[in-house]
Amino acid sequence: MRKTTFDSQLFETSRVLIVDDDITARLLAHKALSSEGFLVVEAEDGVHALEVFQQTLPDIVLMDVEMPRMNGFDACHQLRSLPCGKLVPILMVTGQDDYDSVERAYEVGATDFVTKPMNWRILGQRLRYMLRACAVRSELQQIQKSEARLDNAQRLAGLGGWEWNLMTNDTYWSDQLYRILDLKRGDCSPTLDTFLECVPLEEHLQIRRWIVRSIEAGNSGKSASLNHRIVQPNGKVLSVQHQIEVCFDSSGRSCLIFGTVLDVTQLKEAEAKILAMMDALAESDKLIRASNAELARALAEKRQLLHRIIKTQEYERSYLAQELHDDLGQLLTAVQAEAAVLDAQVGDRESLSASIGAIRSCTAAMYDTVYSRICSLKPLELSNLGLLAALPEMPIIKSLRSLGVKVELNLVDALPIDDDELETSLYRVAQEALSNVTKHAGAKNVRVDLYVLKGTLHMHMYDDGVGYNCQEETEDSADSGMGHPKNSGYGILGMQERVESLGGNFHIGPKINADSTSCAGCQIDIQIPLLQS
């Protein structure tokens, strides 16, 4: 059915289907309705009516009851079963005015009925009335469906609405607003005073001023928002977001206010929980920062203490080496000199000469041993010539080479600064790492690189031994490679502390082969910034 309106000119163009087996009756009806402006189509019986109806889709049907092949009752029932015929007005024409015929007409879906003989003059007006009533009913049904959808949407969204006509003082509340306030429609008047009864007393003045300011602002089409609380009759407190929009007439007077009330209680509760969690996280973060600061302070104190211990140890080593050199070394030299004098005096006395020779051999061995201990305590090359000359002469390197290990040294030509502490620390780290290679790595190749790049001294040491396991730093298992916390002097910790006491970085791990992603051996990387005067 085409859409109809209340405009009479549009009704005059409506299409009507006349169904009657009496050709005279069809002609009379056709003439009367055509003169009223209707577009007329005809059918001679019920079967024909079904065909014409689906072809032309009329706006209204005028159907006789008594017809051959299919009577009007059956035809009406068939029309109502069609998707396009459910809402079309059908006026039944019958010569039977008994109650049973009327009841049957309504049962099969007739909109109304009229008895013969018909008043042709008022037939057009009656059809227009039926069309108008059908249009109104259809629009009411659409409005009811829209209101039902709106109510469901408001209920799901927790959004209530209200209207206030300032000219007539009429008010309206939506069903969802009643639900939010926990009130029943009909038990109270939907007024501002009723609404304020559901608001805490201390917020009444704020809401009234908010509404007055919105009216006085004179901004039609612009909304204003306010957050406040609602107290339901059972004492439950809700948080709501209230919005209003004031409409003004052509003269600038406020005439209508629209409002919405959104229940944001769950949102507020979630926000409160989030804020509480953030406060707890902030407190935890504060405690963690305090713990980290304390840990950093303790670590700094430990490093400072270890640095002092290392310096004290180096001082004691130097002192002991000097004492051995000055005292014991001189005594051994004196013994050797006296033995030489005796050897010259005894001449050819073979027995005395042999004894003196034995004394000289023992004294020489004692001297070599003392000299070796002096070098281990304080390498003379390091003291006299510096790090670059002392590294190649390290006894541990000679020991590795005697075992068939290839040792490659790539050293910088000269260091840009003169720092005894720096040179001693690097010497001890290299000594410790290479000693561990001798004891545990089983390596065939060892490489040491020492160079300066952009004000930073770099030392890299590699071996191709059995490899390095990071877990071994914290376990009591046997060590392998250059880093061995259990079986080597200072181990990893000692080497790391020496480097970090100079403000440097220390890293140890497995050596990654350049031609693959496999790991073999051990690699130590050291970077120390050089402070130049």
XYZ file of C-alpha atoms in Angstrom:
533
model
C 0.000 0.000 0.000
C 1.312 3.409 -0.913
C 1.907 5.811 1.932
C -1.117 8.036 2.674
C -1.353 11.368 4.493
C -4.035 13.553 5.943
C -3.956 15.824 2.924
C -7.240 15.504 0.962
C -5.538 15.988 -2.370
C -3.369 12.957 -1.766
C -6.398 10.884 -0.777
C -8.068 11.765 -4.069
C -5.279 9.968 -5.933
C -5.720 6.754 -3.926
C -6.343 3.540 -5.868
C -9.448 1.478 -5.020
C -10.161 -2.116 -6.085
C -13.870 -2.865 -6.708
C -14.697 -6.586 -6.485
C -18.241 -7.540 -7.546
C -19.730 -10.082 -9.945
C -22.565 -7.649 -10.752
C -21.366 -5.512 -13.658
C -24.032 -2.883 -12.969
C -22.909 -2.501 -9.389
C -19.290 -2.195 -10.554
C -20.195 0.507 -13.055
C -22.125 2.519 -10.477
C -19.308 2.247 -7.950
C -16.716 3.080 -10.608
C -18.613 6.210 -11.650
C -19.186 7.397 -8.087
C -15.570 6.934 -6.970
C -13.990 8.249 -10.170
C -15.944 11.457 -9.738
C -14.449 11.710 -6.248
C -10.918 11.491 -7.676
C -10.133 7.830 -6.921
C -8.171 5.656 -9.343
C -10.420 2.618 -9.896
C -9.506 -0.971 -10.829
C -12.034 -3.817 -11.016
C -12.312 -7.573 -10.469
C -15.339 -9.773 -11.219
C -14.867 -12.334 -8.421
C -12.592 -13.392 -5.580
C -10.104 -15.304 -7.719
C -9.760 -12.411 -10.126
C -9.458 -10.006 -7.190
C -6.367 -11.809 -5.882
C -4.665 -11.471 -9.270
C -5.570 -7.796 -9.755
C -4.614 -6.953 -6.174
C -1.066 -8.300 -6.569
C -0.681 -6.524 -9.928
C -1.966 -3.076 -8.914
C -1.472 -2.968 -5.116
C -4.523 -0.794 -4.343
C -4.801 1.443 -1.290
C -8.301 0.187 -0.361
C -10.647 -2.661 -1.393
C -14.450 -2.532 -1.871
C -15.567 -6.196 -1.912
C -18.947 -7.820 -2.410
C -19.706 -10.932 -0.354
C -21.866 -13.006 -2.700
C -19.744 -13.971 -5.744
C -19.118 -17.151 -7.788
C -15.887 -19.177 -7.718
C -14.733 -17.453 -4.477
C -16.956 -15.411 -2.196
C -15.928 -12.208 -0.480
C -15.197 -13.828 2.891
C -12.696 -16.271 1.367
C -11.168 -13.604 -0.856
C -10.706 -11.299 2.166
C -9.053 -14.105 4.085
C -6.709 -14.818 1.140
C -5.814 -11.132 0.796
C -4.858 -10.912 4.458
C -2.481 -13.844 4.000
C -0.524 -11.903 1.367
C 2.461 -9.841 2.658
C 1.198 -6.769 0.807
C -2.393 -7.201 1.973
C -2.059 -7.291 5.741
C -2.735 -3.582 6.328
C -4.945 -2.643 3.343
C -8.433 -1.415 4.430
C -11.192 -3.761 3.164
C -14.852 -2.637 3.090
C -17.226 -5.601 2.788
C -20.503 -5.014 0.851
C -23.312 -7.393 1.782
C -27.040 -7.600 1.628
C -26.992 -9.572 4.840
C -27.128 -7.471 7.959
C -27.451 -10.323 10.412
C -25.008 -10.579 13.294
C -23.344 -13.788 12.056
C -22.399 -12.245 8.705
C -20.970 -9.158 10.387
C -18.981 -11.265 12.850
C -17.624 -13.448 10.052
C -16.581 -10.373 8.067
C -14.469 -9.167 10.969
C -13.087 -12.665 11.587
C -11.681 -12.923 8.054
C -10.002 -9.500 8.363
C -12.495 -6.949 7.033
C -11.909 -3.390 8.211
C -15.599 -2.438 8.037
C -18.799 -3.465 6.268
C -21.728 -1.757 4.561
C -25.111 -3.180 3.563
C -26.931 -2.840 0.254
C -28.348 -0.698 -1.160
C -25.400 1.704 -0.897
C -25.541 5.476 -0.791
C -23.224 6.298 -3.676
C -22.974 9.951 -2.644
C -21.272 9.239 0.670
C -19.251 6.191 -0.459
C -16.189 8.287 -1.343
C -16.251 10.050 2.022
C -16.508 6.722 3.800
C -13.512 5.346 1.935
C -11.508 8.478 2.731
C -12.394 8.085 6.391
C -11.211 4.461 6.325
C -7.953 5.483 4.641
C -7.426 8.230 7.190
C -8.172 5.885 10.092
C -5.835 3.265 8.645
C -3.052 5.831 8.214
C -3.517 7.070 11.764
C -3.499 3.528 13.093
C -0.362 2.719 11.101
C 1.393 5.835 12.364
C 0.338 5.078 15.924
C 1.745 1.577 15.578
C 5.009 3.006 14.264
C 5.098 5.492 17.134
C 4.465 2.712 19.643
C 7.232 0.616 18.094
C 9.587 3.602 18.145
C 8.727 4.342 21.757
C 9.286 0.698 22.670
C 12.656 0.698 20.907
C 13.589 3.988 22.578
C 12.574 2.659 25.983
C 14.659 -0.488 25.472
C 17.632 1.579 24.321
C 17.308 3.935 27.299
C 16.977 0.993 29.680
C 20.084 -0.705 28.287
C 22.041 2.574 28.314
C 20.751 3.621 31.743
C 19.533 6.886 30.182
C 16.296 8.515 31.316
C 14.633 11.483 29.628
C 12.221 14.249 30.562
C 10.467 17.264 29.010
C 9.077 20.455 30.522
C 6.829 22.781 28.508
C 7.371 26.172 30.107
C 4.363 27.677 28.292
C 1.801 25.121 29.509
C 3.773 23.747 32.499
C 3.197 20.226 31.151
C 5.891 17.674 32.026
C 6.850 14.200 30.864
C 9.192 11.541 32.262
C 10.370 8.457 30.377
C 9.982 4.990 31.854
C 13.735 4.732 32.365
C 13.772 7.932 34.427
C 11.162 6.384 36.711
C 13.403 3.306 36.968
C 16.443 5.419 37.853
C 14.459 7.236 40.563
C 12.848 3.915 41.622
C 9.383 5.472 41.315
C 6.200 4.214 39.656
C 4.329 6.118 36.972
C 1.056 7.371 38.421
C 2.235 7.380 42.041
C 3.729 10.871 41.729
C 3.658 13.941 39.507
C 6.586 14.280 37.061
C 7.628 17.715 38.315
C 10.864 19.418 39.315
C 9.868 19.289 42.981
C 9.295 15.530 42.754
C 12.692 15.123 41.116
C 14.413 17.203 43.797
C 12.895 14.976 46.478
C 15.179 12.254 45.071
C 18.251 14.507 45.280
C 20.289 15.139 48.463
C 19.172 18.380 50.095
C 22.595 20.002 49.837
C 22.448 19.717 46.023
C 18.975 21.292 45.516
C 20.217 24.861 45.173
C 22.946 23.829 42.756
C 20.431 22.142 40.419
C 17.975 25.061 40.527
C 20.718 27.587 39.740
C 21.982 25.353 36.937
C 18.539 25.288 35.276
C 18.054 29.048 35.720
C 21.492 29.826 34.237
C 20.747 27.591 31.244
C 17.463 29.450 30.619
C 19.046 32.874 31.048
C 21.948 31.997 28.728
C 19.531 32.014 25.779
C 21.559 29.498 23.745
C 18.966 27.429 21.936
C 20.252 24.066 20.772
C 23.186 24.009 23.216
C 23.190 21.609 26.138
C 24.496 22.040 29.673
C 25.759 19.242 31.905
C 25.834 18.668 35.662
C 26.914 15.705 37.785
C 24.995 15.060 40.998
C 23.547 12.250 43.114
C 20.189 10.481 43.296
C 18.903 8.839 46.484
C 16.303 6.135 45.829
C 13.504 5.431 48.343
C 15.405 2.355 49.567
C 18.414 4.549 50.432
C 20.595 3.465 47.505
C 22.717 6.344 46.206
C 23.350 6.701 42.462
C 25.720 8.975 40.572
C 24.118 10.564 37.494
C 25.150 12.855 34.668
C 22.339 15.329 34.007
C 22.080 17.222 30.711
C 19.483 19.797 29.646
C 18.754 21.744 26.493
C 16.516 24.831 26.471
C 14.467 25.725 23.369
C 13.341 29.277 22.612
C 10.530 30.603 20.410
C 10.878 33.213 17.681
C 10.565 36.026 20.219
C 13.440 34.682 22.282
C 11.351 33.342 25.142
C 12.216 29.972 26.639
C 9.416 27.570 25.813
C 10.653 24.000 26.269
C 13.355 22.159 28.207
C 14.611 18.694 27.295
C 16.636 16.728 29.818
C 18.486 13.418 30.074
C 19.658 11.625 33.217
C 22.424 9.053 32.720
C 23.199 6.554 35.479
C 27.008 6.581 35.795
C 27.200 4.814 39.161
C 29.116 1.820 37.826
C 31.444 4.131 35.905
C 32.136 6.172 39.046
C 32.751 3.006 41.055
C 35.140 1.754 38.380
C 36.916 5.127 38.371
C 37.211 4.995 42.161
C 38.714 1.501 41.956
C 41.147 2.641 39.275
C 42.169 5.663 41.367
C 42.640 3.417 44.397
C 44.773 1.058 42.321
C 46.773 4.006 40.991
C 47.322 5.258 44.547
C 48.413 1.774 45.587
C 50.724 1.561 42.574
C 52.114 5.005 43.364
C 52.793 3.924 46.947
C 54.379 0.699 45.713
C 56.423 2.673 43.215
C 57.510 4.989 46.016
C 58.590 2.024 48.129
C 60.383 0.469 45.169
C 62.211 3.731 44.449
C 63.195 3.975 48.099
C 64.380 0.352 48.061
C 66.291 0.935 44.832
C 67.873 4.057 46.289
C 68.894 2.137 49.406
C 70.192 -0.708 47.266
C 72.131 1.718 45.072
C 73.571 3.386 48.173
C 74.579 0.025 49.642
C 76.041 -1.060 46.316
C 77.985 2.186 46.043
C 79.307 1.717 49.565
C 80.244 -1.879 48.759
C 82.045 -0.833 45.600
C 83.828 1.944 47.427
C 84.891 -0.488 50.137
C 86.016 -3.068 47.591
C 87.893 -0.370 45.733
C 89.709 0.528 48.940
C 90.446 -3.152 49.586
C 91.844 -3.559 46.087
C 94.002 -0.453 46.463
C 95.175 -1.633 49.873
C 95.945 -5.058 48.453
C 97.928 -3.562 45.598
C 99.793 -1.354 48.049
C 100.597 -4.340 50.263
C 101.714 -6.333 47.233
C 103.999 -3.503 46.159
C 105.334 -3.101 49.691
C 105.938 -6.843 50.069
C 107.598 -7.048 46.662
C 109.838 -4.127 47.567
C 110.756 -5.698 50.922
C 111.539 -9.021 49.280
C 113.630 -7.267 46.680
C 115.463 -5.020 49.118
C 116.045 -7.458 51.974
C 115.824 -11.084 50.866
C 117.101 -10.325 47.380
C 120.212 -8.601 48.747
C 120.862 -11.444 51.196
C 120.630 -14.023 48.417
C 122.973 -11.903 46.300
C 125.420 -11.736 49.203
C 125.261 -15.519 49.659
C 125.989 -16.018 45.970
C 128.934 -13.619 46.184
C 130.389 -15.362 49.230
C 129.955 -18.739 47.534
C 131.867 -17.419 44.530
C 134.709 -16.235 46.781
C 134.901 -19.606 48.497
C 134.869 -21.370 45.163
C 137.858 -19.304 44.050
C 139.768 -19.981 47.257
C 139.350 -23.750 47.465
C 141.047 -24.294 44.170
C 141.006 -27.892 43.046
C 139.459 -29.396 46.103
C 136.735 -31.259 44.380
C 134.569 -32.057 47.393
C 134.421 -28.478 48.632
C 133.987 -27.181 45.120
C 130.979 -29.476 44.597
C 129.377 -28.327 47.836
C 129.945 -24.709 46.982
C 128.458 -25.337 43.518
C 125.383 -26.873 45.133
C 125.077 -23.843 47.401
C 125.271 -21.542 44.396
C 122.646 -23.577 42.489
C 120.244 -23.550 45.434
C 120.810 -19.864 45.953
C 120.132 -19.173 42.262
C 116.937 -21.225 42.429
C 115.901 -19.352 45.561
C 116.630 -16.077 43.814
C 114.541 -17.062 40.761
C 111.678 -18.122 43.020
C 111.785 -14.891 44.993
C 111.982 -12.905 41.744
C 108.961 -14.794 40.370
C 106.972 -14.061 43.541
C 107.971 -10.417 43.356
C 106.732 -10.264 39.740
C 103.418 -11.873 40.668
C 102.957 -9.394 43.502
C 104.009 -6.361 41.453
C 105.166 -6.981 37.867
C 108.351 -5.046 37.322
C 107.476 -4.451 33.653
C 104.171 -2.873 34.712
C 105.897 -0.611 37.219
C 108.814 0.295 34.995
C 107.471 0.156 31.428
C 103.658 0.331 31.711
C 100.711 -1.841 30.671
C 101.465 -2.123 26.951
C 104.914 -3.578 27.663
C 103.797 -5.713 30.615
C 100.928 -7.562 28.910
C 103.076 -9.509 26.384
C 105.496 -10.469 29.182
C 102.811 -11.888 31.476
C 103.951 -15.255 32.866
C 100.473 -16.700 32.187
C 100.843 -15.959 28.466
C 104.158 -17.771 28.405
C 102.501 -20.673 30.214
C 99.633 -20.818 27.670
C 102.036 -20.823 24.754
C 104.066 -23.595 26.375
C 100.838 -25.638 26.434
C 100.341 -25.149 22.688
C 97.687 -22.424 22.949
C 97.897 -19.714 20.303
C 97.757 -16.307 22.016
C 97.108 -13.252 19.806
C 97.606 -9.750 21.215
C 96.265 -6.682 19.378
C 97.307 -3.706 21.492
C 97.023 0.021 20.979
C 100.309 1.777 20.249
C 100.028 4.114 23.238
C 97.544 5.013 25.968
C 96.444 8.680 25.975
C 96.751 8.975 29.774
C 99.138 7.849 32.520
C 97.073 6.166 35.242
C 98.732 3.533 37.452
C 95.412 2.394 38.929
C 93.855 1.919 35.465
C 96.849 -0.028 34.176
C 97.015 -2.221 37.285
C 93.292 -3.041 37.113
C 93.448 -3.974 33.423
C 96.549 -6.082 34.055
C 94.841 -7.958 36.906
C 91.647 -8.529 34.857
C 93.666 -9.932 31.954
C 95.735 -12.031 34.362
C 92.581 -13.453 35.984
C 90.837 -14.223 32.694
C 93.883 -15.886 31.113
C 94.529 -17.908 34.274
C 91.008 -19.314 34.032
C 91.634 -20.285 30.410
C 94.648 -22.278 31.560
C 92.707 -24.032 34.316
C 89.329 -24.744 32.766
C 88.733 -23.713 29.164
C 90.682 -26.288 27.175
C 91.050 -23.617 24.487
C 93.291 -23.720 21.438
C 93.132 -20.018 20.617
C 93.075 -16.912 22.790
C 92.838 -13.319 21.621
C 93.199 -10.015 23.490
C 92.285 -6.654 21.890
C 93.089 -3.315 23.533
C 92.234 -0.023 21.799
C 90.847 3.470 22.400
C 87.764 4.768 20.559
C 86.106 8.178 21.123
C 87.613 8.712 24.547
C 86.785 5.189 25.759
C 89.262 2.373 26.346
C 88.055 -1.000 25.043
C 89.435 -4.391 26.027
C 88.036 -7.578 24.454
C 89.204 -11.089 25.349
C 88.086 -14.253 23.549
C 88.764 -17.983 23.778
C 87.433 -20.990 21.832
C 87.208 -23.321 24.829
C 84.318 -25.326 26.234
C 82.099 -22.236 26.508
C 80.419 -20.094 29.117
C 77.157 -20.822 30.962
C 75.416 -17.798 32.462
C 73.881 -19.927 35.220
C 77.312 -20.834 36.491
C 77.652 -17.370 37.983
C 75.195 -18.356 40.708
C 75.764 -22.119 40.928
C 78.495 -24.101 42.678
C 79.254 -26.209 39.615
C 82.638 -26.273 37.877
C 83.418 -23.254 35.722
C 84.612 -22.975 32.163
C 86.064 -20.302 29.947
C 87.530 -16.979 31.016
C 84.964 -16.313 33.771
C 85.057 -18.664 36.750
C 83.469 -17.361 39.931
C 84.291 -20.434 41.990
C 87.830 -21.418 41.133
C 89.548 -18.146 40.209
C 90.882 -15.400 42.499
C 88.321 -12.679 42.258
C 86.369 -14.516 39.594
C 83.748 -12.624 37.631
C 82.817 -10.494 40.618
C 86.393 -9.400 41.204
C 86.950 -8.511 37.548
C 83.612 -6.695 37.363
C 84.264 -4.699 40.527
C 87.706 -3.657 39.326
C 86.221 -2.323 36.066
C 83.178 -0.658 37.639
C 85.330 1.005 40.300
C 86.887 2.913 37.401
C 83.443 3.912 36.059
C 83.501 1.284 33.325
C 81.211 -1.465 32.016
C 81.923 -5.192 32.230
C 80.154 -7.922 30.252
C 80.853 -11.637 29.962
C 79.054 -14.214 27.851
C 79.407 -16.923 25.226
C 81.287 -16.012 22.063
C 79.019 -15.935 18.987
C 80.693 -17.149 15.813
C 80.734 -14.584 13.017
C 79.666 -17.105 10.351
C 76.721 -18.561 12.282
C 74.436 -18.102 15.234
C 76.120 -20.842 17.254
C 78.034 -20.078 20.447
C 81.479 -21.342 21.392
C 84.002 -20.318 23.992
C 83.852 -17.213 26.127
C 84.021 -13.469 25.495
C 84.747 -10.604 27.904
C 84.025 -6.994 26.867
C 85.252 -4.012 28.875
C 84.672 -0.286 28.251
C 86.249 2.364 30.500
C 85.886 6.122 29.858
C 89.217 7.940 29.906
C 89.325 11.154 31.960
C 91.969 13.332 30.360
C 93.387 16.319 32.151
